mmCIF file of C-alpha atoms in Angstrom:
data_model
loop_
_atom_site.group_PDB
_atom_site.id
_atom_site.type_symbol
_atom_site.label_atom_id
_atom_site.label_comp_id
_atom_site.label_asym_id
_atom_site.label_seq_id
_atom_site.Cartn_x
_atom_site.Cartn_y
_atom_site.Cartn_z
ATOM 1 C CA UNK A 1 15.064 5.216 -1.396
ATOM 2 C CA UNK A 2 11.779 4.963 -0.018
ATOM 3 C CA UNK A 3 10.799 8.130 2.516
ATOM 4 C CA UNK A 4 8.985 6.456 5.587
ATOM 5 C CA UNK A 5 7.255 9.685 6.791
ATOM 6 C CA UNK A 6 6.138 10.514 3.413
ATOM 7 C CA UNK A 7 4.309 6.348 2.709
ATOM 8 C CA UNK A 8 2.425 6.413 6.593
ATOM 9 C CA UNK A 9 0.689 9.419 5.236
ATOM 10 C CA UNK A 10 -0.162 7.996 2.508
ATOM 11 C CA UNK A 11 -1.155 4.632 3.794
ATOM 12 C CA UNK A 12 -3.224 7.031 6.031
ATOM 13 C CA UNK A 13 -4.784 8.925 3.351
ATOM 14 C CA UNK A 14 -5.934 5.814 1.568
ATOM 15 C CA UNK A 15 -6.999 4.230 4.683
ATOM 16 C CA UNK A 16 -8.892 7.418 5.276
ATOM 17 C CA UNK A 17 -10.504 7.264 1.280
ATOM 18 C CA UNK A 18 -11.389 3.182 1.713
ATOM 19 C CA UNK A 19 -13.402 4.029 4.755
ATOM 20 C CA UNK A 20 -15.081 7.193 3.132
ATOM 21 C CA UNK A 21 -16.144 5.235 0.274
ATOM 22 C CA UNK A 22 -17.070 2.039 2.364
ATOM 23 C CA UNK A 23 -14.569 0.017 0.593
ATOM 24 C CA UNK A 24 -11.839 -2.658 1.630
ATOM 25 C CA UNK A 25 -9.997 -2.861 -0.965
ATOM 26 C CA UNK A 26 -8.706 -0.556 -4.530
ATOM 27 C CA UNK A 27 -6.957 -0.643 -7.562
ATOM 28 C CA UNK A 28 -3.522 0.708 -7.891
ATOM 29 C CA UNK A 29 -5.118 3.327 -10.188
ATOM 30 C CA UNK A 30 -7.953 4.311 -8.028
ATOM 31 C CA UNK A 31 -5.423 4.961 -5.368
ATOM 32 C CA UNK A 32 -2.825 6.975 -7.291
ATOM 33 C CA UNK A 33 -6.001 9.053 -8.269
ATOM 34 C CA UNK A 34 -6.695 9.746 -4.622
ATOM 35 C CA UNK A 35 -3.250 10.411 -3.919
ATOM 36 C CA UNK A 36 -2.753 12.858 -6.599
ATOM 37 C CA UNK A 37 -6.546 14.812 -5.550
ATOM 38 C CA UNK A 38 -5.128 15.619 -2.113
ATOM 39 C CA UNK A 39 -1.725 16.836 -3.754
ATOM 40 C CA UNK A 40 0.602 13.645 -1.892
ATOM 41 C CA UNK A 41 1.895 11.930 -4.951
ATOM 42 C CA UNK A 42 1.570 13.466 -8.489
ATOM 43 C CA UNK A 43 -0.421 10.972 -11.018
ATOM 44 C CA UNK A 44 0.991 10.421 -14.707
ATOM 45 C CA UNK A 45 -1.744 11.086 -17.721
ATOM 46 C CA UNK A 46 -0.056 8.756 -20.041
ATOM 47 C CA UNK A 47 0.398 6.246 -17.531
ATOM 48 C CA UNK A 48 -2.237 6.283 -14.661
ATOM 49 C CA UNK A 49 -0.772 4.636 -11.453
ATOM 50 C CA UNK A 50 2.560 4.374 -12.637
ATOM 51 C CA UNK A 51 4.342 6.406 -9.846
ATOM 52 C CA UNK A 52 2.487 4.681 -7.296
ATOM 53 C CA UNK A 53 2.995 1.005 -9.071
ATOM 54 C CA UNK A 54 6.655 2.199 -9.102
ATOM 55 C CA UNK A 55 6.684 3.421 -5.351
ATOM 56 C CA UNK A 56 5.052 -0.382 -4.293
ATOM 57 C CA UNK A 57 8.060 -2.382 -7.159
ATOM 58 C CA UNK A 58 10.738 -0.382 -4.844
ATOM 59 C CA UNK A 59 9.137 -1.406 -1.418
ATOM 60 C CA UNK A 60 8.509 -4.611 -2.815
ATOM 61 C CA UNK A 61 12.632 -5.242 -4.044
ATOM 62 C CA UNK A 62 13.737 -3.554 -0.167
ATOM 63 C CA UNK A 63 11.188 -6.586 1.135
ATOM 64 C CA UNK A 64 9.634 -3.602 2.593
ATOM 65 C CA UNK A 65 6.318 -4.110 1.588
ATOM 66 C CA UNK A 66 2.979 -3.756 4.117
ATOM 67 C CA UNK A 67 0.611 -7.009 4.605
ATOM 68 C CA UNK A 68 -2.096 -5.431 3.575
ATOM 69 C CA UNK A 69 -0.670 -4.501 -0.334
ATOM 70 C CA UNK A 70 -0.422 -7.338 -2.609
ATOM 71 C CA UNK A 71 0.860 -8.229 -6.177
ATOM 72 C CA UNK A 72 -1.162 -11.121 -7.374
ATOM 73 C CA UNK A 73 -0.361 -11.488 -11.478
ATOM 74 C CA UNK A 74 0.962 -8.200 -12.130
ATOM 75 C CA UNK A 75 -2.498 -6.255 -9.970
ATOM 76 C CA UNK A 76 -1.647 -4.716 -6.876
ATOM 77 C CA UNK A 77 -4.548 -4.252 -4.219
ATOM 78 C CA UNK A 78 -4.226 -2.416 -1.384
ATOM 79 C CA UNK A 79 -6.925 -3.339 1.044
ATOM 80 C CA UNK A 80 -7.673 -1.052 4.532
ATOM 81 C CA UNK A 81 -5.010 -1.479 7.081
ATOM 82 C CA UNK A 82 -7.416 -1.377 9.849
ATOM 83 C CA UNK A 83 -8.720 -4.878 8.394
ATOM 84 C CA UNK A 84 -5.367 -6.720 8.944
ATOM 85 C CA UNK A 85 -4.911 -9.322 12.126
ATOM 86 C CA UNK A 86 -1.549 -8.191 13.316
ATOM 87 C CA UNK A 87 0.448 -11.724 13.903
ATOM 88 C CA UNK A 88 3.106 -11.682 16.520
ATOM 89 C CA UNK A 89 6.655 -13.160 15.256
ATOM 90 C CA UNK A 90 7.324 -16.433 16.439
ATOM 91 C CA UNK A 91 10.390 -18.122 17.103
ATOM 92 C CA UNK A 92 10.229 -21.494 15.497
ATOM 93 C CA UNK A 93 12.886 -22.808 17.117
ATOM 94 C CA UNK A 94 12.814 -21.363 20.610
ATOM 95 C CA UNK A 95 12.083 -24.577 21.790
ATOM 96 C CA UNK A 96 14.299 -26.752 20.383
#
């Protein structure tokens, strides 16, 4: 199970990195670097990224997932929250 309190800070720390570096968007490794510098998710030698590609697969099969990280043939990117439009849900059918 995925531990809420635990992802915001990291979405925050990597929000945080993107706007250090002037960047919108990283890698999944380049973020599970990050993560492991300031000590909030360990990083694998053998396998860089791994527990953070894992972390995203088991947000990803809850439907769980933030707008702003995307799979797109087997590469996730993780672009700067602050970037996002936030949509409002509709009702499509309200009106019928």
């Amino acid at each position: 199970m995925v531990d809420f309190k635990n992802f915001s800070a990291i979405l925050s720390c990597l929000d945080d990195y993107m706007v250090h570096k002037g960047k919108k968007e990283i890698g999944d490794m380049e973020a599970n670097m990050e993560l492991d510098r300031v000590g909030l998710l360990k990083d694998s030698q053998p396998n860089p990224g791994s527990p953070l590609r894992d972390l995203l697969v088991n947000m990803r099969d809850s439907n769980l997932l933030p707008q702003n990280i995307k799979q797109v043939c087997g590469v996730w990117t993780i672009k700067l929250s602050k970037t996002m439009a936030k949509f409002p849900l509709i009702n499509q059918f309200q009106y019928c």
